[in-house]
GROMACS .gro file of C-alpha atoms in nm:
model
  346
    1UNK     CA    1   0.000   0.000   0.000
    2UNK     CA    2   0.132   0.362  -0.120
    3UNK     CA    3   0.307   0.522   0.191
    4UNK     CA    4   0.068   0.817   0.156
    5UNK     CA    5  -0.235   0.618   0.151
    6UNK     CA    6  -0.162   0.436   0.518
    7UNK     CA    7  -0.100   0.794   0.657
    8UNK     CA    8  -0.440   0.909   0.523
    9UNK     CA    9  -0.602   0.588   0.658
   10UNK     CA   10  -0.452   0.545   0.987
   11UNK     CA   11  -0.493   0.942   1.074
   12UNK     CA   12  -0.880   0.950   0.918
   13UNK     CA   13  -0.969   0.636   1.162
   14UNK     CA   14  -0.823   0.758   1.445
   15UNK     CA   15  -0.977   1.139   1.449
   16UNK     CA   16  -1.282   0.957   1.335
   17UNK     CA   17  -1.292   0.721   1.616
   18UNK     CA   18  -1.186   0.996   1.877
   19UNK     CA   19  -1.455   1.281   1.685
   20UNK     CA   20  -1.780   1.044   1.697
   21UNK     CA   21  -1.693   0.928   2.079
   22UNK     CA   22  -1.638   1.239   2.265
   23UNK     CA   23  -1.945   1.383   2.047
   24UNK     CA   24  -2.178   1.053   2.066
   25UNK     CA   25  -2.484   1.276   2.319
   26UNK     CA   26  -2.549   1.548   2.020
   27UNK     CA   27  -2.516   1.241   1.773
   28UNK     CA   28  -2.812   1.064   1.940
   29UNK     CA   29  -3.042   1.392   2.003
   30UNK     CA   30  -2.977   1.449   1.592
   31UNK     CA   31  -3.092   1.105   1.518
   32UNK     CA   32  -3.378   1.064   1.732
   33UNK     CA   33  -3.479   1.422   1.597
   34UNK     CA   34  -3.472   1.340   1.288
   35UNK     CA   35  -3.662   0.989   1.350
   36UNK     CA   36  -3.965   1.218   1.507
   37UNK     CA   37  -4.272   1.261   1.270
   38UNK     CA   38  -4.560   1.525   1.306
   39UNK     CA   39  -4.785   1.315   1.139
   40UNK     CA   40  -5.130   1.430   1.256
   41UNK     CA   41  -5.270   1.165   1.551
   42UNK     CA   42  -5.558   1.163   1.749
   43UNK     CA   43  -5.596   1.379   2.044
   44UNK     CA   44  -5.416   1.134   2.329
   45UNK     CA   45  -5.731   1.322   2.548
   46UNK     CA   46  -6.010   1.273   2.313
   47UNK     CA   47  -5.809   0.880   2.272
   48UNK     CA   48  -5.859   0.816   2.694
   49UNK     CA   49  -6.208   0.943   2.686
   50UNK     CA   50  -6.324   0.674   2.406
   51UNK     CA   51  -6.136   0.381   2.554
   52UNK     CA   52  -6.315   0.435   2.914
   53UNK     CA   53  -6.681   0.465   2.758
   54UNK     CA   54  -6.616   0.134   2.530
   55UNK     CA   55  -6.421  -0.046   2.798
   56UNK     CA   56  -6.551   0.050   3.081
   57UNK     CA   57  -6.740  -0.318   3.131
   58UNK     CA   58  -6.351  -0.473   3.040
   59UNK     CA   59  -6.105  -0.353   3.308
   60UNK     CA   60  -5.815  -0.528   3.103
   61UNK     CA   61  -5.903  -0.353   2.813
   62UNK     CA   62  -5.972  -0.089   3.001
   63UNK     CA   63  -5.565  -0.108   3.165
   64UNK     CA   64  -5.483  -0.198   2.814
   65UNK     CA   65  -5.654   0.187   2.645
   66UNK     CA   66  -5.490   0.391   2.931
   67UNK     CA   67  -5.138   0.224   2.883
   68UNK     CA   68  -5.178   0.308   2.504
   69UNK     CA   69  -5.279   0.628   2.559
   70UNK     CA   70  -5.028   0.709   2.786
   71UNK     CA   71  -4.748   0.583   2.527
   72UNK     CA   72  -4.960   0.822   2.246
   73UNK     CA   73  -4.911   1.089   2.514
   74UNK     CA   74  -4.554   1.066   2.559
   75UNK     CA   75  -4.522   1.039   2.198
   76UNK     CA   76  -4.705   1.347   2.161
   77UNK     CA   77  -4.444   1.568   2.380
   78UNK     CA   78  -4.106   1.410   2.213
   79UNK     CA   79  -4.268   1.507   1.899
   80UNK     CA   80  -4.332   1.873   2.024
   81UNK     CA   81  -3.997   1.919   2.216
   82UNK     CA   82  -3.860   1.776   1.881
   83UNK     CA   83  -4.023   2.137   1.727
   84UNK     CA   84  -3.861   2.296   2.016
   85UNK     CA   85  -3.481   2.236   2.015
   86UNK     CA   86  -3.243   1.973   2.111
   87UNK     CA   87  -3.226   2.109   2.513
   88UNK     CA   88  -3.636   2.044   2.536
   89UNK     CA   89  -3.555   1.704   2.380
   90UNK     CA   90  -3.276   1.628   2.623
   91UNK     CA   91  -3.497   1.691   2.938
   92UNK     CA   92  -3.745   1.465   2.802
   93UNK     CA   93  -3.530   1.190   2.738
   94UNK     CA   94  -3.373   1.212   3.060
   95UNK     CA   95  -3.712   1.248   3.251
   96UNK     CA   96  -3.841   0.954   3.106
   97UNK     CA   97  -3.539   0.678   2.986
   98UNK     CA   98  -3.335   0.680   3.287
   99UNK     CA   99  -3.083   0.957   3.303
  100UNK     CA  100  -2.783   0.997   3.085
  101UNK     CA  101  -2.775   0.604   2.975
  102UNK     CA  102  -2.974   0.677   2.632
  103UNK     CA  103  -2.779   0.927   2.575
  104UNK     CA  104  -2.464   0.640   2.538
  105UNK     CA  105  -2.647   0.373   2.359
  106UNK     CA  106  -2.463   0.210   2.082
  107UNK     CA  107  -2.155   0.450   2.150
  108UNK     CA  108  -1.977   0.157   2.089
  109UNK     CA  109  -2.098   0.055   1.706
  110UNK     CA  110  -2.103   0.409   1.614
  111UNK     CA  111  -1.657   0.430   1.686
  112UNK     CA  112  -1.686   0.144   1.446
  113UNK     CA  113  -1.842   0.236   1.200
  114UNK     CA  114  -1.712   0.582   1.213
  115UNK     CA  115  -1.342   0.489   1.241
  116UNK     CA  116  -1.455   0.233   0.904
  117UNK     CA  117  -1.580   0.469   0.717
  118UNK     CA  118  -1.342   0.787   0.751
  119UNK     CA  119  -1.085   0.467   0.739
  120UNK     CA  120  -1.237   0.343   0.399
  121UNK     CA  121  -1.332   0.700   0.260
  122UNK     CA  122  -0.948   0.825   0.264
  123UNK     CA  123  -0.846   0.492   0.126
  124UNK     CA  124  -1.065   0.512  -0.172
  125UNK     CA  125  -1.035   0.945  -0.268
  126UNK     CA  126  -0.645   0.877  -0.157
  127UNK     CA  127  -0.625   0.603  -0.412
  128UNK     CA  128  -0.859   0.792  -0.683
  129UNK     CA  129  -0.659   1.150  -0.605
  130UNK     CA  130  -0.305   0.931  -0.645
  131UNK     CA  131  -0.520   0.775  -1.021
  132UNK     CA  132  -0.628   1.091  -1.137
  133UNK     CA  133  -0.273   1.223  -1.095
  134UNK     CA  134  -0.096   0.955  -1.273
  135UNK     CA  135  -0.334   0.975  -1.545
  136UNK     CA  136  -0.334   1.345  -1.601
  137UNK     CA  137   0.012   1.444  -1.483
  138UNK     CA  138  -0.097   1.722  -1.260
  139UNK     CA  139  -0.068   1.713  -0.928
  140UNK     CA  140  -0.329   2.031  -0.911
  141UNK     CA  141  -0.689   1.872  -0.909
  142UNK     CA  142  -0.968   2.169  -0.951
  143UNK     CA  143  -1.299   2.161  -0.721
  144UNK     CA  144  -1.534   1.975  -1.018
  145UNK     CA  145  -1.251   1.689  -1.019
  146UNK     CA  146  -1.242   1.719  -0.610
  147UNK     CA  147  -1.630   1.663  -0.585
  148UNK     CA  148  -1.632   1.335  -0.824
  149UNK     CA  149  -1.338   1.173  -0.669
  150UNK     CA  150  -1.513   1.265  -0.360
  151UNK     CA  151  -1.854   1.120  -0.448
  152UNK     CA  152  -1.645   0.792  -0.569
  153UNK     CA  153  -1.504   0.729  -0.244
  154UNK     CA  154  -1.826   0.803  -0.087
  155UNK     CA  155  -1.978   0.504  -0.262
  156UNK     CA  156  -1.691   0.275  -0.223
  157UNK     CA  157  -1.755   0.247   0.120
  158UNK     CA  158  -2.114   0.259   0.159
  159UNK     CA  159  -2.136  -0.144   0.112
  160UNK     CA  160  -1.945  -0.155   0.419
  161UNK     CA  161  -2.059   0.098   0.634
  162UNK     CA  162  -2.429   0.164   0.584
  163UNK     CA  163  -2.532  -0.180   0.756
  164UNK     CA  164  -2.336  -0.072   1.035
  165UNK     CA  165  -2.500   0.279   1.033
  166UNK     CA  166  -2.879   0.105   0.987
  167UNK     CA  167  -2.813  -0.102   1.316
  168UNK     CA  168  -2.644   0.246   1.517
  169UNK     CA  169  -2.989   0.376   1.413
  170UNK     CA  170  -3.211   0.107   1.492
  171UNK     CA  171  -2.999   0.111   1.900
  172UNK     CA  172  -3.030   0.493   1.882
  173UNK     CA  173  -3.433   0.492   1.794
  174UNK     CA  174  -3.557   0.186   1.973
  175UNK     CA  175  -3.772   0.240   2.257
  176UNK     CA  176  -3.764  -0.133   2.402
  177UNK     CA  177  -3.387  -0.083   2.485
  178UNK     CA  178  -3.279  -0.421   2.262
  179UNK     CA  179  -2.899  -0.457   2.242
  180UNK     CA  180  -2.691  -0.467   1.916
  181UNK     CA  181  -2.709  -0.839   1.848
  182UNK     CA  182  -3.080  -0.841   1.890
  183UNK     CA  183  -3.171  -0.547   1.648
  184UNK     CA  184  -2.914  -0.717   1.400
  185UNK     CA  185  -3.123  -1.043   1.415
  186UNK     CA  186  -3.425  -0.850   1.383
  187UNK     CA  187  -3.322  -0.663   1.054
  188UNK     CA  188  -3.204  -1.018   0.924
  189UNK     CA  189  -3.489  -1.207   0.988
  190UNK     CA  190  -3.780  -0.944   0.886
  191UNK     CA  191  -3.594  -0.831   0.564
  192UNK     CA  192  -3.281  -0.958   0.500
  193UNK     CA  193  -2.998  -0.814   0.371
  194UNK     CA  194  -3.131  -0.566   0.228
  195UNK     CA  195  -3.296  -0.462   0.560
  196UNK     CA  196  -2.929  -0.314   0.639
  197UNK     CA  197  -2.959  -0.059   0.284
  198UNK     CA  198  -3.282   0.089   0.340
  199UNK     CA  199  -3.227   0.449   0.258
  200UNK     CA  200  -2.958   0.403   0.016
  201UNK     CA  201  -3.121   0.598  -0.269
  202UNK     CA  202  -3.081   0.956  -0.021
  203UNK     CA  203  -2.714   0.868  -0.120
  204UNK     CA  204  -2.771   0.978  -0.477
  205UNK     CA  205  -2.761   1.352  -0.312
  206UNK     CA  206  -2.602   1.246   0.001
  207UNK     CA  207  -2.273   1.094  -0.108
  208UNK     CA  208  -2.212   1.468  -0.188
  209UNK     CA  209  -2.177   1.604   0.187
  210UNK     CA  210  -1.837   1.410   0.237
  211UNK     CA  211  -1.765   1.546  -0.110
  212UNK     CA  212  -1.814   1.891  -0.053
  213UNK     CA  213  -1.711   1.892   0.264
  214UNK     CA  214  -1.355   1.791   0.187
  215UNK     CA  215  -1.334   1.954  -0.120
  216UNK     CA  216  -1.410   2.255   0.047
  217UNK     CA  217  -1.116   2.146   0.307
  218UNK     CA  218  -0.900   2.083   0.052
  219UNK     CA  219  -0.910   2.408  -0.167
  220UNK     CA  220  -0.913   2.637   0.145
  221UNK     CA  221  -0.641   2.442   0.276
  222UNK     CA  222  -0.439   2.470  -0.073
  223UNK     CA  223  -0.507   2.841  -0.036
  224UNK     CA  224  -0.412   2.890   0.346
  225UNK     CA  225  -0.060   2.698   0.237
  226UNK     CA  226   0.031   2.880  -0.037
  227UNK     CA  227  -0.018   3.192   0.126
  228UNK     CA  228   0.192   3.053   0.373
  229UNK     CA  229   0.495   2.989   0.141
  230UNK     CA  230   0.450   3.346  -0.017
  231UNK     CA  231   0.509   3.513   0.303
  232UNK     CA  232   0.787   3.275   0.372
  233UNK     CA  233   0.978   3.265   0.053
  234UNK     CA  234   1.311   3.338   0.179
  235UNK     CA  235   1.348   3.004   0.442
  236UNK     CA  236   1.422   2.682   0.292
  237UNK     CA  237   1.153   2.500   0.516
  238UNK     CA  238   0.803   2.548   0.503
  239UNK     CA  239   0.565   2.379   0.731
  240UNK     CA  240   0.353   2.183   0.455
  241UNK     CA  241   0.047   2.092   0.727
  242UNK     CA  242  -0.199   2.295   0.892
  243UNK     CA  243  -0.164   2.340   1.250
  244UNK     CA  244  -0.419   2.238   1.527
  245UNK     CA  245  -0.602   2.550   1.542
  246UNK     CA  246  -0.635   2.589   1.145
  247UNK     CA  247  -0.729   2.248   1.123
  248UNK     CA  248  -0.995   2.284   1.348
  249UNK     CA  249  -1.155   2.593   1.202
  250UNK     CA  250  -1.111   2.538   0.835
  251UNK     CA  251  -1.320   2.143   0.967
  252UNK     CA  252  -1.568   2.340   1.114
  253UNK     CA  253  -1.643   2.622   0.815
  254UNK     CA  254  -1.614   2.328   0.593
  255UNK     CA  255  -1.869   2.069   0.754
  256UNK     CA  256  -2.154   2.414   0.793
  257UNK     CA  257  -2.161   2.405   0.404
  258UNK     CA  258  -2.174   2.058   0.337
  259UNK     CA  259  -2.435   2.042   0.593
  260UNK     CA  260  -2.684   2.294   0.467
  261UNK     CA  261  -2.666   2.203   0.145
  262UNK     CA  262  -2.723   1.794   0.199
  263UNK     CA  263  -2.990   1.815   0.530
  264UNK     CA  264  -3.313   1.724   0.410
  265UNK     CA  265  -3.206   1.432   0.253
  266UNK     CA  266  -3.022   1.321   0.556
  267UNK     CA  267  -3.294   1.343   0.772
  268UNK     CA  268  -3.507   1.142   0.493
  269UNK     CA  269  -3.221   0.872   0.534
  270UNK     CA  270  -3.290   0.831   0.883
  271UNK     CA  271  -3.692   0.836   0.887
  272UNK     CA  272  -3.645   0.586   0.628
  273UNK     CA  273  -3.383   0.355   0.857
  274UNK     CA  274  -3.640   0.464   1.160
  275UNK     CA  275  -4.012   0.567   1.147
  276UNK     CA  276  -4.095   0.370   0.803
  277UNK     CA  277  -3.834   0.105   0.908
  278UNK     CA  278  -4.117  -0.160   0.881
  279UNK     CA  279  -4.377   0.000   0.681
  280UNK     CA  280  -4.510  -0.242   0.359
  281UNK     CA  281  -4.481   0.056   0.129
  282UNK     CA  282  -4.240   0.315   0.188
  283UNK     CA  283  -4.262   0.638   0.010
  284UNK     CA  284  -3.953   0.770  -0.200
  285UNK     CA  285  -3.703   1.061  -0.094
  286UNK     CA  286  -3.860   1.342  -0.266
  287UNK     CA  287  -4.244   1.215  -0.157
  288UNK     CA  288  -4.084   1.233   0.185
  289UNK     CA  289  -3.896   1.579   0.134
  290UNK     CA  290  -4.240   1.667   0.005
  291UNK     CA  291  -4.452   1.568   0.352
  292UNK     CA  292  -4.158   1.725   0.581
  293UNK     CA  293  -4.186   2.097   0.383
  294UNK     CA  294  -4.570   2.008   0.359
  295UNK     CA  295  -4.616   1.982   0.730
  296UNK     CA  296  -4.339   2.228   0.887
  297UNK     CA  297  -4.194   2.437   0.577
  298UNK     CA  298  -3.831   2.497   0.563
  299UNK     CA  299  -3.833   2.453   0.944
  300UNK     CA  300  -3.957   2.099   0.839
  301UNK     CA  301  -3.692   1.998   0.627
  302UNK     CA  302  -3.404   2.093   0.881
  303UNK     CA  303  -3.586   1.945   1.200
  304UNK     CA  304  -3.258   1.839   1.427
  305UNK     CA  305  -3.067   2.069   1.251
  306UNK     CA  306  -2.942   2.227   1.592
  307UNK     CA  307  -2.737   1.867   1.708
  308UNK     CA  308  -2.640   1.809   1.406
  309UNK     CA  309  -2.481   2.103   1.304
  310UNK     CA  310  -2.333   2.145   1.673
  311UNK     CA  311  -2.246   1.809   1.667
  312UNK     CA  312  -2.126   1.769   1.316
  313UNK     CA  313  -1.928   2.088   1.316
  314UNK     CA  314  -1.727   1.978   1.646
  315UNK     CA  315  -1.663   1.629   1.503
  316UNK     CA  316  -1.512   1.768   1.174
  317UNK     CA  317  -1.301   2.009   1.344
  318UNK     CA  318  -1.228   1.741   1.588
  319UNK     CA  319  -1.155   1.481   1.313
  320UNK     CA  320  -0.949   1.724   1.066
  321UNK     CA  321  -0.757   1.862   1.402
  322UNK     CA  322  -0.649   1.462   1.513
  323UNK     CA  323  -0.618   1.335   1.138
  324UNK     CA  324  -0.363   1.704   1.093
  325UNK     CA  325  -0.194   1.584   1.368
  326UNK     CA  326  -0.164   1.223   1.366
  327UNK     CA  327  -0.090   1.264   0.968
  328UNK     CA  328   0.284   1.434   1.068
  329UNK     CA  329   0.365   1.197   1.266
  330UNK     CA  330   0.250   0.894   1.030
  331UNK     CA  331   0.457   1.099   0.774
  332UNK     CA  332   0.718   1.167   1.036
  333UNK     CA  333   0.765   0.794   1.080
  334UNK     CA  334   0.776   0.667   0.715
  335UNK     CA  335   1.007   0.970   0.627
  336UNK     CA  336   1.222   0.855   0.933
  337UNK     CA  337   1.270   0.457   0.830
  338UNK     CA  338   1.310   0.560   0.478
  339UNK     CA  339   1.639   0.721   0.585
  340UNK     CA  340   1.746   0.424   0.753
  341UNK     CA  341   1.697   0.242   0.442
  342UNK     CA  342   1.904   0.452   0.236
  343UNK     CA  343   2.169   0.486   0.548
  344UNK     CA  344   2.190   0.103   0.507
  345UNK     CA  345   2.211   0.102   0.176
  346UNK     CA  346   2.492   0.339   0.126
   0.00000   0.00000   0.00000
């Protein structure tokens, strides 16, 4: 494997694995956010009033209409506090799961499959980028060429990754508190394999976020560099990486575009993976693009927008800062036993 590849890898799972840890809270609040519907239900009131006139000669059904009404009822205010903001959301979930604990489940799948896929991304645009160079024999590849190589890296990965990503999901959204294992059987045995791809077609738009995102990384960072070695051109060294702070803001400016521009669709992704997980017929993106601006507006389509953003925007930062970082010192290393070899050699 190309010396440049394994520092892109190594450094991209590691900030990846660190990023979607220390960050896992916001990353649950933006799923289950996303996951909540407005979809106009009875009024859980008007719902306890009907079961006690019909039931009241049946006290189990009678136990069995308040219990459901109860759940309607709580469904009712996590769909409202959804409306509100992620801090309305948080008290609710911490009222009524049990303290921080829901706030941690699956913490452990999603450092997989984040570490894979930031792991498996680099691999794939580091391989592409190193292609597209030998083929054209330029070394300078423009933002159109930046966003394909992007998108192709994107999908190289998704075979991998998105099964993992359905089951984080599934832990994230499931009210019966079933472990890993147990959702994973679940998704096998009511659809199969291709229980673990549902909401692959969002990808069509979404496989641009990563794209855009580090393109947008990428050019700014060509930018910030060569401005660098202008104001520098008398030394002999200049320092050819970005340092922590850069890193970190130029991650964070980068990830708000890509972001806005891709939202809708992600949430689509997730109510597809979530609220329509077992629905017979599923409606496509756009239908359900459609219903979101149809029942909120533009607030509609960027429900959870508030964790994600605060949560993606850290974890980029985060990421880019670590993978900066951890990059030099990859590079530091192969530079440093590829002096020994030509010590030896000599």
């Amino acid at each position: 494997m190309p010396e440049s590849v394994a520092s892109e890898v190594v450094s991209a799972m590691v900030g990846g694995m660190f990023s979607a840890s220390a960050l896992y809270p916001l990353e649950v609040l933006k799923t289950r956010m996303q996951a909540e519907s407005k979809k106009p239900t009875s009024n859980p009131q008007e719902e306890t009033a009907t079961n006690s006139t019909e039931d009241s000669s049946d006290n189990n059904n009678a136990a069995n209409g308040s219990e459901s009404s109860e759940k309607q009822t709580l469904k009712h205010q996590y769909s409202l506090a959804a409306s509100e903001g992620m801090s309305s959301y948080a008290s609710l979930m911490y009222q009524y799961e049990g303290g921080i604990t829901p706030f941690y489940a699956g913490v452990g799948t999603s450092a997989v499959q984040s570490a894979t896929e930031k792991a498996l991304y680099f691999f794939a645009y580091t391989f592409f980028k190193n292609g597209y160079v030998n083929l054209t024999g330029s070394s300078n590849i423009g933002t159109i060429s930046n966003l394909i190589l992007g998108c192709m890296a994107e999908w190289a990965h998704l075979p991998v990754t998105l099964p993992i990503d359905c089951v984080t999901t599934a832990i994230q959204t499931d009210d019966k508190n079933r472990g890993a294992f147990v959702l994973l059987g679940n998704i096998l045995s009511e659809k199969g394999i291709g229980g673990f791809y549902k909401g692959i077609q969002a990808y069509t738009v979404l496989c641009l976020k990563p794209a855009i995102q580090y393109t947008v990384y990428e050019q700014v960072k060509k930018i910030v560099l060569a401005a660098r070695r202008g104001g520098n051109a008398g030394r002999k060294m200049v320092d050819e990486s970005l340092s922590a702070a850069e890193a970190f803001l130029l991650g964070m400016v980068a990830r708000i575009v890509a972001t806005m521009l891709t939202y809708p669709y992600l949430r689509a992704k997730v109510m597809l993976q979530s609220t329509y997980g077992n629905a017979k017929i599923k409606p496509t993106i756009p239908q359900m693009i459609s219903e979101q601006f149809s029942e909120g507006g533009v607030w509609g389509l960027y429900q959870g927008i508030g964790p994600e953003l605060t949560r993606g925007v850290f974890s980029a930062a985060l990421m880019m800062m670590v993978k900066e970082r951890i990059g030099v010192m990859v590079r530091a290393l192969i530079d440093g036993r590829d002096q020994q070899r030509q010590q030896q050699q000599r």
